Each structure stands twice: as C-alpha cells, then as structure tokens.
XYZ file of C-alpha atoms in Angstrom:
743
model
C 49.853 4.992 73.623
C 53.477 6.059 74.042
C 52.455 9.597 74.960
C 49.989 8.350 77.570
C 52.492 5.851 78.920
C 55.299 8.394 79.216
C 53.047 11.005 80.751
C 51.725 8.549 83.308
C 55.210 7.399 84.315
C 56.560 10.945 84.620
C 53.537 12.031 86.639
C 53.779 9.133 89.098
C 57.548 9.201 89.671
C 58.545 12.296 91.591
C 62.154 11.190 92.233
C 62.625 10.653 88.497
C 61.422 14.189 87.741
C 63.620 15.754 90.445
C 66.734 13.865 89.275
C 66.353 14.872 85.631
C 65.294 18.420 86.511
C 68.366 18.910 88.716
C 70.787 17.459 86.172
C 69.373 19.551 83.304
C 69.297 22.714 85.417
C 72.941 22.288 86.470
C 74.024 21.639 82.872
C 72.245 24.723 81.556
C 73.491 26.876 84.436
C 77.158 25.938 83.934
C 76.998 26.348 80.164
C 75.202 29.691 80.448
C 77.702 30.881 83.040
C 80.752 29.885 80.998
C 79.441 31.090 77.636
C 78.268 34.397 79.089
C 81.582 34.966 80.878
C 83.606 34.057 77.797
C 81.487 36.319 75.593
C 81.998 39.255 77.930
C 85.708 38.475 78.334
C 85.947 38.491 74.535
C 84.231 41.883 74.342
C 86.511 43.184 77.092
C 89.572 41.927 75.182
C 88.380 43.866 72.143
C 87.852 46.991 74.256
C 91.272 46.605 75.878
C 92.959 46.191 72.495
C 91.241 49.321 71.200
C 92.418 51.310 74.210
C 95.980 50.010 73.971
C 96.599 49.755 70.217
C 93.779 51.841 68.751
C 90.509 50.913 67.046
C 91.801 51.278 63.482
C 91.584 48.279 61.160
C 94.177 49.132 58.512
C 96.855 51.778 58.219
C 98.458 53.324 55.117
C 101.756 55.200 55.321
C 103.227 57.327 52.515
C 103.019 60.604 50.664
C 99.235 61.001 50.637
C 97.559 64.240 49.609
C 94.055 65.514 50.280
C 92.693 64.172 46.985
C 93.943 60.664 47.703
C 92.505 60.830 51.231
C 89.115 61.702 49.715
C 89.444 58.733 47.325
C 90.072 56.417 50.274
C 86.947 57.715 52.018
C 84.897 57.136 48.845
C 85.958 53.486 48.607
C 82.855 51.275 48.859
C 83.869 49.262 51.931
C 85.621 52.112 53.807
C 83.655 53.483 56.743
C 86.106 56.320 57.300
C 89.756 57.252 56.830
C 91.486 59.796 59.073
C 95.023 61.125 59.351
C 96.874 59.955 62.472
C 98.366 63.207 63.734
C 100.627 61.529 66.315
C 102.421 59.266 63.827
C 102.477 61.596 60.828
C 105.902 63.153 60.149
C 106.262 65.911 57.547
C 105.317 64.375 54.178
C 105.160 60.821 55.543
C 101.399 60.771 56.133
C 99.807 58.010 58.236
C 96.121 57.297 57.537
C 93.986 55.094 59.799
C 91.335 53.244 57.781
C 88.105 51.749 59.152
C 86.071 49.193 57.163
C 82.438 48.112 57.194
C 83.221 44.498 56.271
C 86.468 43.674 57.996
C 86.756 40.235 56.427
C 87.821 41.681 53.064
C 90.323 44.096 54.611
C 93.398 42.475 53.087
C 92.099 42.582 49.515
C 90.718 46.105 49.974
C 93.950 47.458 51.473
C 95.969 46.012 48.599
C 93.642 47.718 46.127
C 93.962 51.052 47.947
C 97.781 51.090 48.050
C 97.884 49.965 44.421
C 95.573 52.768 43.264
C 97.665 55.350 45.140
C 100.888 54.030 43.615
C 102.333 52.859 46.943
C 104.193 49.635 47.662
C 102.637 46.698 49.473
C 104.711 47.564 52.558
C 102.771 50.829 52.879
C 99.830 48.842 54.268
C 99.728 47.806 57.902
C 97.058 45.980 59.890
C 95.822 45.937 63.465
C 96.565 42.220 63.787
C 95.538 41.864 67.413
C 92.156 43.537 66.955
C 91.399 41.730 63.696
C 92.283 38.374 65.245
C 89.661 39.008 67.928
C 87.162 39.408 65.094
C 88.396 35.975 63.817
C 90.179 37.518 60.830
C 93.641 36.249 59.984
C 95.784 38.458 57.756
C 98.611 36.941 55.648
C 101.859 37.708 57.417
C 100.372 37.541 60.910
C 102.454 34.796 62.526
C 101.491 35.490 66.125
C 99.668 32.496 67.668
C 96.104 33.363 68.665
C 95.054 31.042 71.483
C 92.281 32.985 73.213
C 89.276 31.732 71.284
C 90.576 28.145 70.852
C 91.081 28.066 74.625
C 87.509 29.272 75.201
C 86.106 26.645 72.830
C 88.235 23.880 74.343
C 87.005 24.724 77.857
C 83.347 24.778 76.717
C 83.811 21.438 74.926
C 85.448 19.956 78.032
C 82.584 21.152 80.220
C 80.012 19.721 77.773
C 81.725 16.322 77.814
C 82.000 16.421 81.619
C 78.326 17.313 81.973
C 77.325 14.524 79.585
C 79.261 12.053 81.723
C 77.445 13.309 84.819
C 73.929 13.756 83.432
C 73.803 10.529 81.472
C 74.119 8.703 84.777
C 70.850 10.286 85.962
C 69.084 9.113 82.823
C 70.740 5.704 83.045
C 69.492 5.236 86.606
C 65.901 6.109 85.783
C 65.929 4.065 82.585
C 67.458 1.023 84.276
C 64.655 1.185 86.802
C 62.246 0.557 83.906
C 64.028 -2.317 82.161
C 61.347 -4.758 83.271
C 58.540 -2.494 82.047
C 60.096 -1.929 78.633
C 60.765 -5.656 78.341
C 57.031 -6.265 78.681
C 56.241 -3.561 76.084
C 58.872 -5.016 73.744
C 57.350 -8.480 74.113
C 53.973 -7.204 72.892
C 55.392 -5.548 69.755
C 57.193 -2.311 70.672
C 60.094 -1.748 68.263
C 63.534 -0.613 69.546
C 63.133 2.644 67.632
C 59.820 3.331 69.351
C 61.346 2.716 72.792
C 64.273 5.012 71.936
C 61.915 7.744 70.704
C 59.777 7.421 73.810
C 62.783 7.828 76.112
C 64.134 10.863 74.221
C 60.694 12.496 74.212
C 60.522 12.056 77.974
C 63.992 13.548 78.347
C 63.064 16.580 76.248
C 59.748 17.174 78.049
C 61.405 16.957 81.444
C 64.403 19.098 80.475
C 62.949 22.073 78.612
C 61.834 23.994 81.724
C 65.021 23.405 83.782
C 67.149 24.286 80.745
C 65.436 27.657 80.381
C 65.592 28.228 84.144
C 69.265 27.246 84.243
C 70.091 29.632 81.388
C 68.462 32.536 83.214
C 70.217 31.608 86.469
C 73.573 31.274 84.672
C 73.213 34.669 82.986
C 72.296 36.262 86.327
C 75.252 34.564 88.020
C 77.670 35.728 85.297
C 76.339 39.273 85.719
C 77.076 39.108 89.447
C 80.557 37.663 88.892
C 81.445 40.342 86.342
C 80.222 43.074 88.668
C 82.329 41.619 91.495
C 85.360 41.329 89.224
C 84.804 44.897 88.021
C 84.720 46.189 91.582
C 87.980 44.334 92.224
C 89.747 45.385 88.994
C 89.040 49.102 89.307
C 91.058 49.126 92.545
C 94.170 48.148 90.627
C 96.361 50.633 88.833
C 95.168 50.950 85.250
C 92.122 48.775 85.902
C 88.772 49.457 84.285
C 85.203 48.331 84.859
C 84.161 45.220 82.930
C 80.845 45.843 81.201
C 78.124 43.192 80.856
C 76.393 42.289 77.605
C 74.136 39.435 76.527
C 73.543 39.065 72.795
C 70.514 37.056 71.553
C 72.864 34.919 69.463
C 74.723 33.942 72.642
C 71.442 32.897 74.277
C 70.598 30.798 71.215
C 74.022 29.094 71.330
C 73.646 28.391 75.047
C 70.174 26.902 74.515
C 71.412 24.678 71.672
C 74.443 23.538 73.679
C 72.381 22.792 76.781
C 69.677 20.955 74.813
C 72.238 18.938 72.848
C 74.118 18.080 76.055
C 70.957 16.834 77.773
C 69.690 14.866 74.757
C 73.072 13.211 74.166
C 73.147 12.327 77.873
C 69.742 10.680 77.504
C 70.545 9.068 74.162
C 73.542 7.078 75.487
C 71.591 4.910 78.002
C 68.455 4.951 75.822
C 70.266 3.258 72.934
C 71.635 0.627 75.277
C 68.166 -0.009 76.717
C 66.442 -0.163 73.331
C 68.849 -2.876 72.128
C 67.943 -5.340 74.915
C 65.936 -8.363 73.845
C 62.504 -8.789 75.481
C 63.754 -11.722 77.592
C 66.862 -9.815 78.785
C 64.730 -6.813 79.681
C 62.095 -8.859 81.563
C 64.741 -10.806 83.504
C 66.970 -7.742 84.127
C 67.272 -6.762 87.737
C 69.615 -3.834 87.242
C 71.586 -5.055 90.247
C 75.191 -3.926 90.486
C 77.594 -6.790 89.893
C 81.327 -7.332 89.855
C 83.058 -7.815 86.521
C 82.585 -11.339 85.230
C 85.144 -13.647 83.691
C 83.660 -16.625 81.836
C 80.339 -15.882 83.481
C 81.745 -15.932 87.022
C 81.986 -12.697 89.055
C 85.611 -11.802 89.766
C 85.972 -10.925 93.449
C 89.196 -9.212 94.452
C 90.313 -9.107 98.031
C 90.655 -5.654 99.651
C 93.323 -6.296 102.304
C 93.600 -2.715 103.606
C 89.847 -2.183 103.982
C 89.436 -5.668 105.392
C 92.172 -5.130 107.951
C 90.830 -1.722 108.996
C 87.084 -2.352 108.955
C 86.587 -6.119 108.877
C 83.798 -7.724 106.861
C 82.088 -4.399 106.121
C 85.350 -3.115 104.636
C 85.605 -6.157 102.351
C 82.007 -5.739 101.160
C 82.463 -1.982 100.662
C 85.577 -2.666 98.582
C 83.635 -5.058 96.337
C 80.823 -2.495 95.988
C 83.317 0.190 94.929
C 84.842 -2.203 92.382
C 81.373 -2.947 91.000
C 80.740 0.790 90.609
C 84.213 1.554 89.284
C 83.049 2.370 85.775
C 80.100 4.440 86.977
C 82.311 6.400 89.383
C 85.098 7.030 86.867
C 83.857 10.566 86.206
C 83.654 11.227 89.938
C 87.236 10.123 90.540
C 88.576 12.109 87.593
C 86.656 15.293 88.438
C 87.516 15.213 92.137
C 91.168 14.387 91.450
C 91.493 17.271 88.987
C 89.674 19.625 91.364
C 91.785 18.689 94.382
C 95.042 18.594 92.427
C 94.336 21.928 90.754
C 93.357 23.590 94.024
C 96.348 22.233 95.952
C 98.829 23.134 93.228
C 97.327 26.599 92.872
C 97.563 27.293 96.603
C 101.106 25.951 96.828
C 102.228 27.817 93.705
C 100.922 31.157 94.951
C 102.468 30.510 98.364
C 105.856 29.805 96.789
C 105.431 32.784 94.478
C 104.624 35.012 97.452
C 107.688 33.808 99.372
C 109.877 34.394 96.329
C 108.424 37.858 95.663
C 108.961 38.873 99.276
C 112.553 37.626 99.148
C 113.461 39.349 95.907
C 111.329 42.473 96.114
C 109.200 43.545 99.062
C 111.366 42.330 101.931
C 114.603 43.001 100.060
C 113.719 46.609 99.299
C 111.322 47.528 102.102
C 113.979 49.721 103.757
C 115.307 51.065 100.460
C 112.400 52.903 98.836
C 108.915 54.175 99.540
C 108.136 56.158 96.384
C 109.681 55.632 92.951
C 109.214 58.161 90.162
C 110.339 57.601 86.577
C 110.746 60.644 84.317
C 110.632 59.785 80.641
C 113.021 60.951 77.915
C 115.069 63.295 80.093
C 118.791 63.427 80.872
C 119.798 63.768 84.508
C 121.972 66.768 83.637
C 118.841 68.495 82.249
C 116.739 67.897 85.352
C 116.775 71.052 87.464
C 114.443 70.089 90.302
C 116.866 67.887 92.262
C 117.225 70.306 95.161
C 113.503 70.956 95.457
C 112.815 67.284 96.228
C 114.556 67.700 99.591
C 111.608 69.844 100.746
C 109.054 66.997 100.661
C 107.266 66.567 104.006
C 108.195 63.401 105.915
C 111.296 62.766 103.792
C 114.175 60.710 105.188
C 116.277 60.784 102.026
C 115.961 60.996 98.255
C 118.160 60.087 95.302
C 118.009 61.060 91.657
C 119.904 58.744 89.328
C 120.261 57.524 85.797
C 122.044 54.582 84.211
C 124.412 54.338 81.249
C 125.742 51.248 79.508
C 129.493 50.808 79.175
C 132.160 48.125 78.954
C 135.559 47.940 80.624
C 138.796 46.088 79.814
C 140.074 43.984 82.704
C 143.608 42.611 82.245
C 144.054 39.022 83.369
C 146.459 40.093 86.122
C 143.746 42.344 87.626
C 141.334 39.463 88.265
C 141.003 38.868 92.017
C 142.656 35.886 93.685
C 139.301 34.633 94.975
C 137.942 34.602 91.441
C 141.019 32.822 90.119
C 140.509 30.048 92.696
C 137.082 29.357 91.146
C 138.670 28.834 87.734
C 138.898 32.409 86.529
C 136.505 34.974 85.144
C 135.483 32.896 82.118
C 134.627 29.879 84.276
C 132.303 31.928 86.481
C 130.802 34.464 84.056
C 130.824 32.355 80.893
C 129.505 34.151 77.810
C 128.941 37.349 79.803
C 132.557 38.297 79.111
C 134.704 38.243 75.998
C 138.485 37.780 75.760
C 140.919 39.631 73.541
C 144.656 38.974 74.034
C 144.594 38.335 77.801
C 142.135 41.178 78.342
C 138.593 40.498 79.502
C 135.917 42.861 78.207
C 133.192 42.972 80.826
C 129.933 44.844 81.219
C 130.551 47.971 83.268
C 127.281 49.880 83.680
C 127.534 53.379 85.089
C 125.189 54.571 87.815
C 124.949 58.372 87.841
C 123.884 59.781 91.222
C 123.060 63.363 92.084
C 125.905 64.944 94.042
C 124.157 64.905 97.424
C 123.192 61.226 97.112
C 126.731 60.390 95.994
C 128.027 62.005 99.175
C 125.587 59.877 101.214
C 126.867 56.769 99.418
C 130.440 57.717 100.332
C 129.365 57.992 103.976
C 127.555 54.630 103.706
C 130.743 52.789 102.704
C 132.985 54.836 105.007
C 135.074 56.722 102.460
C 135.943 60.405 102.211
C 133.293 62.204 100.133
C 134.453 63.650 96.824
C 133.103 64.475 93.383
C 136.206 63.884 91.294
C 136.036 60.129 90.807
C 133.986 56.925 90.834
C 133.225 54.255 93.397
C 133.607 50.766 91.928
C 131.208 48.111 93.209
C 133.894 45.442 93.391
C 131.927 42.227 93.697
C 130.873 39.296 91.529
C 128.379 36.527 92.259
C 129.988 33.275 93.344
C 127.677 31.112 91.233
C 129.616 27.944 92.040
C 129.156 28.047 95.803
C 125.813 29.858 96.128
C 122.501 30.169 94.331
C 120.558 33.176 93.130
C 118.206 32.997 96.118
C 120.979 33.364 98.687
C 123.862 34.829 96.648
C 127.371 35.152 97.988
C 129.837 37.615 96.499
C 133.615 37.669 96.126
C 135.942 40.472 94.939
C 135.831 41.021 91.176
C 139.254 42.644 90.628
C 142.301 43.547 92.630
C 142.090 46.970 94.191
C 145.512 48.245 93.113
C 144.466 50.575 90.299
C 143.691 54.227 90.809
C 141.403 54.453 87.798
C 138.859 52.419 85.848
C 138.761 52.409 82.046
C 135.316 52.743 80.493
C 134.097 52.858 76.961
C 130.667 53.118 75.401
C 128.995 49.715 75.043
C 127.856 50.727 71.576
C 131.432 50.264 70.338
C 133.110 46.912 69.719
C 135.827 47.141 72.367
C 138.766 47.431 69.986
C 141.906 49.298 71.145
C 141.253 52.071 68.639
C 137.955 52.913 70.341
C 137.685 56.055 72.431
C 138.189 55.164 76.093
C 137.765 57.193 79.261
C 139.845 56.752 82.381
C 137.962 57.734 85.528
C 139.728 58.042 88.907
C 138.631 55.548 91.545
C 137.776 57.093 94.900
C 137.111 53.741 96.572
C 136.201 50.102 96.034
C 132.964 49.018 97.724
C 131.201 45.783 98.590
C 127.850 47.453 99.332
C 125.573 48.841 96.610
C 123.876 52.241 96.985
C 120.548 52.259 98.809
C 118.425 52.034 95.652
C 115.772 49.709 94.287
C 118.055 48.380 91.586
C 119.168 44.998 90.318
C 122.676 44.718 88.890
C 123.973 42.141 86.459
C 125.595 39.271 88.364
C 128.819 39.534 86.350
C 128.961 43.303 85.788
C 131.565 45.698 87.190
C 129.391 48.614 88.293
C 130.759 52.149 88.627
C 128.942 54.815 90.636
C 129.793 58.395 89.682
C 128.440 61.793 90.763
C 126.428 64.013 88.441
C 129.221 66.613 88.382
C 131.689 64.077 86.960
C 129.132 62.750 84.475
C 128.723 66.200 82.961
C 132.444 66.136 82.164
C 132.588 62.583 80.752
C 129.180 62.187 79.086
C 130.540 63.323 75.734
C 133.128 60.526 75.726
C 130.961 57.753 77.174
C 127.891 58.510 75.094
C 124.324 59.070 76.180
C 122.727 57.617 79.280
C 119.517 55.625 79.213
C 116.458 57.696 78.433
C 114.728 57.693 81.837
C 115.583 59.293 85.172
C 114.698 57.482 88.403
C 113.853 59.269 91.646
C 113.953 57.219 94.832
C 112.177 58.675 97.869
C 112.575 57.114 101.305
C 110.119 58.222 103.987
C 110.540 58.256 107.727
C 109.875 55.033 109.621
C 106.287 54.064 110.380
C 104.882 55.795 107.294
C 101.277 54.970 106.317
C 99.641 54.570 102.924
C 97.915 57.941 103.238
C 101.226 59.639 104.042
C 102.934 57.974 101.079
C 100.106 59.058 98.789
C 100.566 62.624 100.040
C 104.343 62.462 99.494
C 103.807 61.070 96.013
C 101.427 63.915 95.181
C 103.775 66.533 96.621
C 106.699 65.163 94.611
C 104.633 65.270 91.423
C 103.763 68.925 92.081
C 107.435 69.827 92.663
C 108.493 68.111 89.449
C 105.793 69.938 87.531
C 103.963 69.189 84.312
C 106.870 69.755 81.934
C 107.954 66.141 82.261
C 106.227 62.865 81.394
C 106.383 60.785 84.544
C 105.202 57.586 86.173
C 104.962 57.075 89.920
C 104.450 54.206 92.366
C 104.676 53.733 96.103
C 105.734 50.688 98.053
C 102.652 50.134 100.229
C 100.196 50.561 97.356
C 102.363 48.299 95.213
C 102.142 45.605 97.894
C 98.372 46.018 98.161
C 98.001 45.831 94.380
C 100.155 42.705 94.221
C 98.096 41.034 96.966
C 94.843 41.997 95.240
C 96.059 40.587 91.944
C 97.024 37.308 93.613
C 93.579 37.149 95.223
C 91.984 37.746 91.840
C 93.988 34.937 90.230
C 93.121 32.638 93.119
C 89.437 33.509 92.783
C 89.363 32.745 89.048
C 91.443 29.565 89.197
C 89.725 28.465 92.396
C 86.382 28.886 90.625
C 87.408 26.347 87.994
C 88.578 23.962 90.717
C 85.222 24.332 92.473
C 83.490 23.699 89.131
C 85.300 20.390 88.716
C 84.541 19.500 92.326
C 80.833 20.252 91.849
C 80.736 18.041 88.757
C 82.303 15.174 90.722
C 80.072 15.676 93.775
C 76.955 15.965 91.587
C 77.908 12.658 90.040
C 78.205 11.110 93.516
C 74.741 12.360 94.462
C 73.311 11.120 91.178
C 74.984 7.741 91.518
C 74.206 7.273 95.211
C 70.568 8.325 95.124
C 69.893 6.875 91.699
C 71.179 3.371 92.259
C 69.128 2.763 95.382
C 66.782 0.377 93.612
C 69.673 -1.705 92.249
C 71.256 -1.901 95.697
C 68.105 -2.835 97.583
C 68.490 -6.449 96.497
C 72.174 -6.391 97.469
C 71.463 -5.169 101.004
C 68.442 -7.432 101.360
C 70.745 -10.389 100.841
C 73.192 -9.028 103.435
C 70.287 -8.667 105.864
C 69.210 -12.255 105.194
C 72.592 -13.566 106.361
C 72.551 -11.518 109.572
C 73.948 -8.076 108.761
C 72.426 -5.386 110.961
C 71.370 -1.870 109.863
C 74.386 -0.561 111.781
C 76.665 -2.772 109.682
C 74.994 -1.519 106.509
C 75.485 2.056 107.677
C 79.128 1.309 108.389
C 79.493 -0.119 104.894
C 78.084 3.106 103.403
C 80.551 5.164 105.464
C 83.458 3.077 104.195
C 82.322 3.513 100.588
C 82.093 7.284 101.053
C 85.557 7.269 102.619
C 87.006 5.326 99.676
C 85.333 7.475 97.024
C 86.581 10.708 98.609
C 89.867 9.321 99.919
C 91.302 8.026 96.649
C 91.263 11.414 94.855
C 92.592 13.115 97.988
C 95.525 10.706 98.325
C 96.284 10.876 94.590
C 96.193 14.673 94.606
C 98.334 14.881 97.745
C 101.013 12.586 96.304
C 101.266 14.545 93.048
C 101.144 17.875 94.889
C 103.930 16.909 97.293
C 106.090 15.755 94.383
C 105.370 18.924 92.371
C 106.031 21.206 95.353
C 109.323 19.425 96.059
C 110.397 20.087 92.470
C 109.299 23.747 92.678
C 111.116 24.269 95.991
C 114.294 22.771 94.549
C 114.024 24.843 91.355
C 113.483 28.056 93.317
C 116.267 27.302 95.858
C 113.981 27.953 98.806
C 114.402 26.320 102.198
C 111.725 23.609 102.687
C 111.188 24.775 106.271
C 110.293 28.228 104.962
C 107.546 26.782 102.768
C 106.283 24.482 105.513
C 105.942 27.474 107.805
C 103.798 29.342 105.241
C 102.089 26.280 103.707
C 98.420 26.890 102.793
C 97.176 24.134 105.098
C 93.933 25.877 106.093
C 92.406 26.407 102.603
C 93.524 22.953 101.428
C 92.074 21.307 104.541
C 88.828 23.230 104.115
C 88.546 22.146 100.457
C 89.208 18.496 101.357
C 86.772 18.714 104.258
C 84.081 20.126 101.932
C 84.594 17.265 99.459
C 84.367 14.662 102.231
C 81.373 16.452 103.723
C 79.301 16.535 100.538
C 80.106 12.930 99.642
C 79.205 11.862 103.181
C 75.938 13.798 102.855
C 75.109 11.996 99.602
C 75.682 8.602 101.195
C 73.815 9.592 104.345
C 70.733 10.509 102.331
C 71.038 7.331 100.278
C 71.504 5.130 103.357
C 68.577 6.712 105.182
C 66.278 6.166 102.221
C 67.527 2.620 101.622
C 67.402 1.451 105.236
C 64.002 3.074 105.664
C 62.469 0.907 102.915
C 61.304 -2.706 103.122
C 64.305 -4.734 102.035
C 62.577 -8.079 102.606
C 60.246 -7.448 99.641
C 63.260 -7.399 97.309
C 63.993 -11.085 97.955
C 60.561 -12.330 96.859
C 61.365 -12.246 93.140
C 64.956 -13.373 93.490
C 64.193 -16.409 91.351
C 64.010 -14.128 88.288
C 67.650 -12.992 88.642
C-alpha cells in the first residue's frame, strides 16, 4: 500500500518532483565539485613537493659502501635505494630510500640504520611529502593544516546543504500533513510513515544525485583547465593535471546520498511524531511565535513608516519566517561580507604595493639580474653590459654587512631633539661607554655607477673614499608609508670607521677607517630597501678591493640593475633581458626579472586569488539564494490562507504584490546592511593600520564589483518572490477560506 501511495503522490505532484530534484542535483553538484577539486589540489601538492624537495621517502647519511647499499635494496619493504650524487661528499654518502608501504617507514628506517651500525640521527625523512600521504613521523613538529582544512570545508558545505535541502523536503511534507493524519488515524505507525517518506526521498534523489556528480566532475575539469591556463603564464607555473579516482566518486556518492537523506529525515521525524488529530487539523500556515498560546506581534516602525500597512504585514511575515530564513541570512551575510572584504583587501594591497614597489621604483629599474655565489671583484663582464641595446644606465653592486661606532657627540642635533639615538632606534643600536654601535651596511658599486652617484648628489667624482647616506627615519613624526628623514650624524668627520658585523664590536676588533668623500641625503638609483636605522656607506669597487680583506666577505650574490630608455615596451625589455643573459654567459648561475612582466605577473596572481576566493563567496550566495527560492516557492500553500484573509478584509492584488516586494527587500537588505557595516569598520581599521590616506582608498574603492554583487543578490531574491507572487495571486484564494473552521 505504501509503495502504491508514494508512487501515486510522486506521479501526480510535478512541483514536488522538481523541488526535490533541484535540491538533490545542487547538493551532488557542489559536493562533486569540491571533492574533485580538493582531490586534484592534493595530487598537485604532492607533485609540487616532489619537484621542490624530491620524491624520496627516507634518507640515510653516513659511510655506506656498495655492500651495504645492496643490503638496503634487498630489504623487504624497500622499492629502491639510490645514492644522491648532489649531496654526497667524499665518504659521507647520502642514500635516498623509496618504500612500498610508506606507513612503516619510521620502523623500517630505524632497522636499516641499526643494521648498518649508524646512529639514529643518520636517518632523515621527507616530512612534507609523507604528511601529504597522511603519515606523521615522530619528530615532525610542523603543523599540517591542508587536509584538515579540506575536510572542514567539505563538512561545512554538507551542513549548509542540509540546512537548504531539508527546507524543500519540509515544504513538501508539510503539504501532506492532513493526508498522513488520515493514514495515521486508520492504523499507520509513525515508523511506517517515516519509512515511506525516506523511500520517497531516495527514489526522487537517486537520478539527480548521479546527474549532479557527473556535472560537478565536468565543472571541476573545466575549472582546473582554466586555472592551468592561468598558472602557466606565471613564472615557475605548471599545468594542473586532472584525475578522478573511483574511490573519490564513491565518497562523493555517499556524501551526497547521506546529505539528501539527512535533509529528508529531519522533517520526516517531526511529521511522523504528530498525533492523528494534530495532523488532520494541521494547516501548515505560517504563524508568529506564540506566548501562552497567543501570537506575539511586534511592531515594525521603520517598515510601517516607509510602506504603511503593507510594510507592517511584511514585517510580521518576515518574523514568522525568521527561523526558516536563518540559513538564508547567514549564507548571504557571509557571502556579501566575504566578497566585500576580499575586494577591499586586494584594493588596499594594490595601493600599498604600488606605493612601496611599482610606483616607488618604476623609474629606478627595468631589469634586475641576480648572479649567485659570485664576488663583485670576480665579475669581469661589467663593461660589456654597457653595450646592451636601448640601455639608459646600468649598475653592478653587492652588499656587505658591517657595524660602525658612533660617539655620542657625533649624533646630529636633529636626532638629539627627538630624545637621542636610543629613543628613536631602540634595540637596533647598542651602547658601550658613550659609543653607539650601529648597523653600517656597505653598498659596493662598480666604478662607473659610483661616478654617476657622485654626479647625482652633486659631489666631485672620486674612487678613494665612501659616500655616507646620512639619514635616519624620523619614526616619531612620520610613519613608514610617508617617511621623513633627518640627519643621522654630524658631518664633521673626514672618515667613517667600519668593522665586520661578524665581530662583537669590542675595541680590540680590527677596524677600518675609510675616507668620506661626501655626505648624502639621496640614495643611489637602485631597487634597494635600507634599514631605517642603518648608517649606509656607498663605496666604489676599486676601494672595496683594497678593504675587503679587513671588512670580511660581501654577501654571496651580485645584483645588476638595468634601466632602459623611456617608453620601453614588454617586448623590448624581454629582448634586453635576453641580451644581458647572453653577455653574462653560462659560467654563472643567475636569475632575472623585468619590471613590466613582474607587474603583469602580480596582477595575474591577484586575479587568480580573487577568482578562487570570489568562487567561495558565490557558493555561499548560491546556497542562500537557493534557500530563498525553496522557501518562497515551497511555502505557497501555507501562505494562501494568509493572503486569502487579507483579501477578505479588502487588500487588493497590488497591495499583496507590494507586500511581497517589501519582504524581498528585507530579506536581501538585512545581509547587505550587516555586511556593509562590518566591511566599513574593517576597512577603517586596515586603512589606519597601513597608514594610507582614506581619500586614496575612496578614489580606488571597488564600488563596481561590490555593487554588481549586491545587485545580483537583490535581483535573484526579487525573481524568487516574483515567481512566488505570480503563482500565488494566479490561484483561487477564496477556496482557502472554506475550511477555515478546521484551523
């Protein structure tokens, strides 16, 4: 009987089938999309780790001979063991070990080092790779948050979908309270009613679940292909491959089925527990919360003042649906808040990046080349770089760390007025018997570039001394965004004392006195950041060759700054970059970047982040909007009686339509206002923390995308209410009042 009854009801109720089909399809699609994306992101993380750190599982280091290497290869769980030629040094052999069963790697590695007579420290593990295989090795203290984050997001989506889908089932089941009351009165047990409802849910959901899984997999394939096309444009990017394991499909099917059945089970349990009399009398009509059996009606002064009687009635209707629309409000608020904050954050980040990087250095560099592990005095191609086509100027430089003693009487008067060097620089300086030991990095410029720097500051060129960048950040009267500088020391000394920063600054340490050619307020035209409280010295390469032995070694890398002629294009910069690489040759390990491509890459990365984060915001918005559609179209039967009563006291169809419009405005407006308030507060905090001018943010504010997102939310909610109003007002409301005596 139950099978015939369920089949007959499903067959004769098209709206019921469409509602459940849509809800189940959306649930399966979202779960398939997320699970498929996460699975492929996981595989890509494994591939990236292998490329960056290697695909080895364990590593043994020690005096290992050929016989011992053969013993390792013969170990039962070892797939292979090979000598790492890059890391091996003389008799200190490094062996990369690969295992069949990676879960026993720790025990197996301990056995191997024990058999070979090595200490426990001889064993090392590829922690990052093993953690991606869900293997935790003792001693690995690095937090692994990737997979927990994936699982938390999937769980959150499942809960959100249950909150949305269960409303569709609740609507259709509430429509049948009267029918099940009759069946219960003639002997149907609560368990039988519950089973009947769950069977219906499963029969209606199986096809849309399978269809949604296929659609979700196809959508994830398209997204990954689009992301791959975007990523390969970036420096170091690689194509993201797509894979779909049968186990993943099984997990998606189980998750989707469980989500749908739990969504159906929640209202089904509630319905099965009704007594026959409650079920037969139940009208399913929406009502305000009752206190001692009397509906509590709260006045809505704002809506009443703006829209009159229809506003008051719409306010009561929204209060009656408050619990049902809780998911809608939460989803839309999170979606709007997340989208607004994301747009504002990236706008502020872009303004900050332009201030501190692109705009600050746009006239300073066009191509930057870094040569690894080479001293500037060993680099013999400095002159050849002047032959690059389209060159305005070039500079080859290297940096060395040093410290300098500054007697208290040499501190500038301007600095003393601020409380002295200690008050401004704090822990950046140390004091020893009225002598301040300050950081004094040395910037070593090639001789030609040093001459250009002399011309820049208006001093007579020379190669026998240093130029001291005599400035310190006035941190008390300016911020890091718009820094102001004051003189660091008095300019009455003809030399600066430097000593290697590797020493402790004691008087017995070897010190070097370098003549001072000039004191400058302007830094060389380089893409360099200097410590706010450092006393920088710029010296020519010729002088460095004389003093390097006393000051110690410079930093390992050489920097080459190339500045092109004005109006240069990306293609011209690429050609200059290639020409510079050819002049430098293949004897050096080098890295290269150019300004225009760097800007394009930065913009593309920001777009990628916006696309990913915006996708999650859209997901939350879709969940909220789907809930509005489900609630609006599903509760038509319950609201027919409500609007029939309004019609009986003289309300016109136009007034009913106005009431629907007000409800849509309230449902969409509350999340928008909430999100705007929090966003404005958050942006104000971010602007203050970043020391930006509010007018600068207002000028670049992302008003267009935020307005479009808000407009889309309002538009879809208005569409849901329009469809509901058209269907409701097109039906015969007078018929609903005939059985009002049963309520």
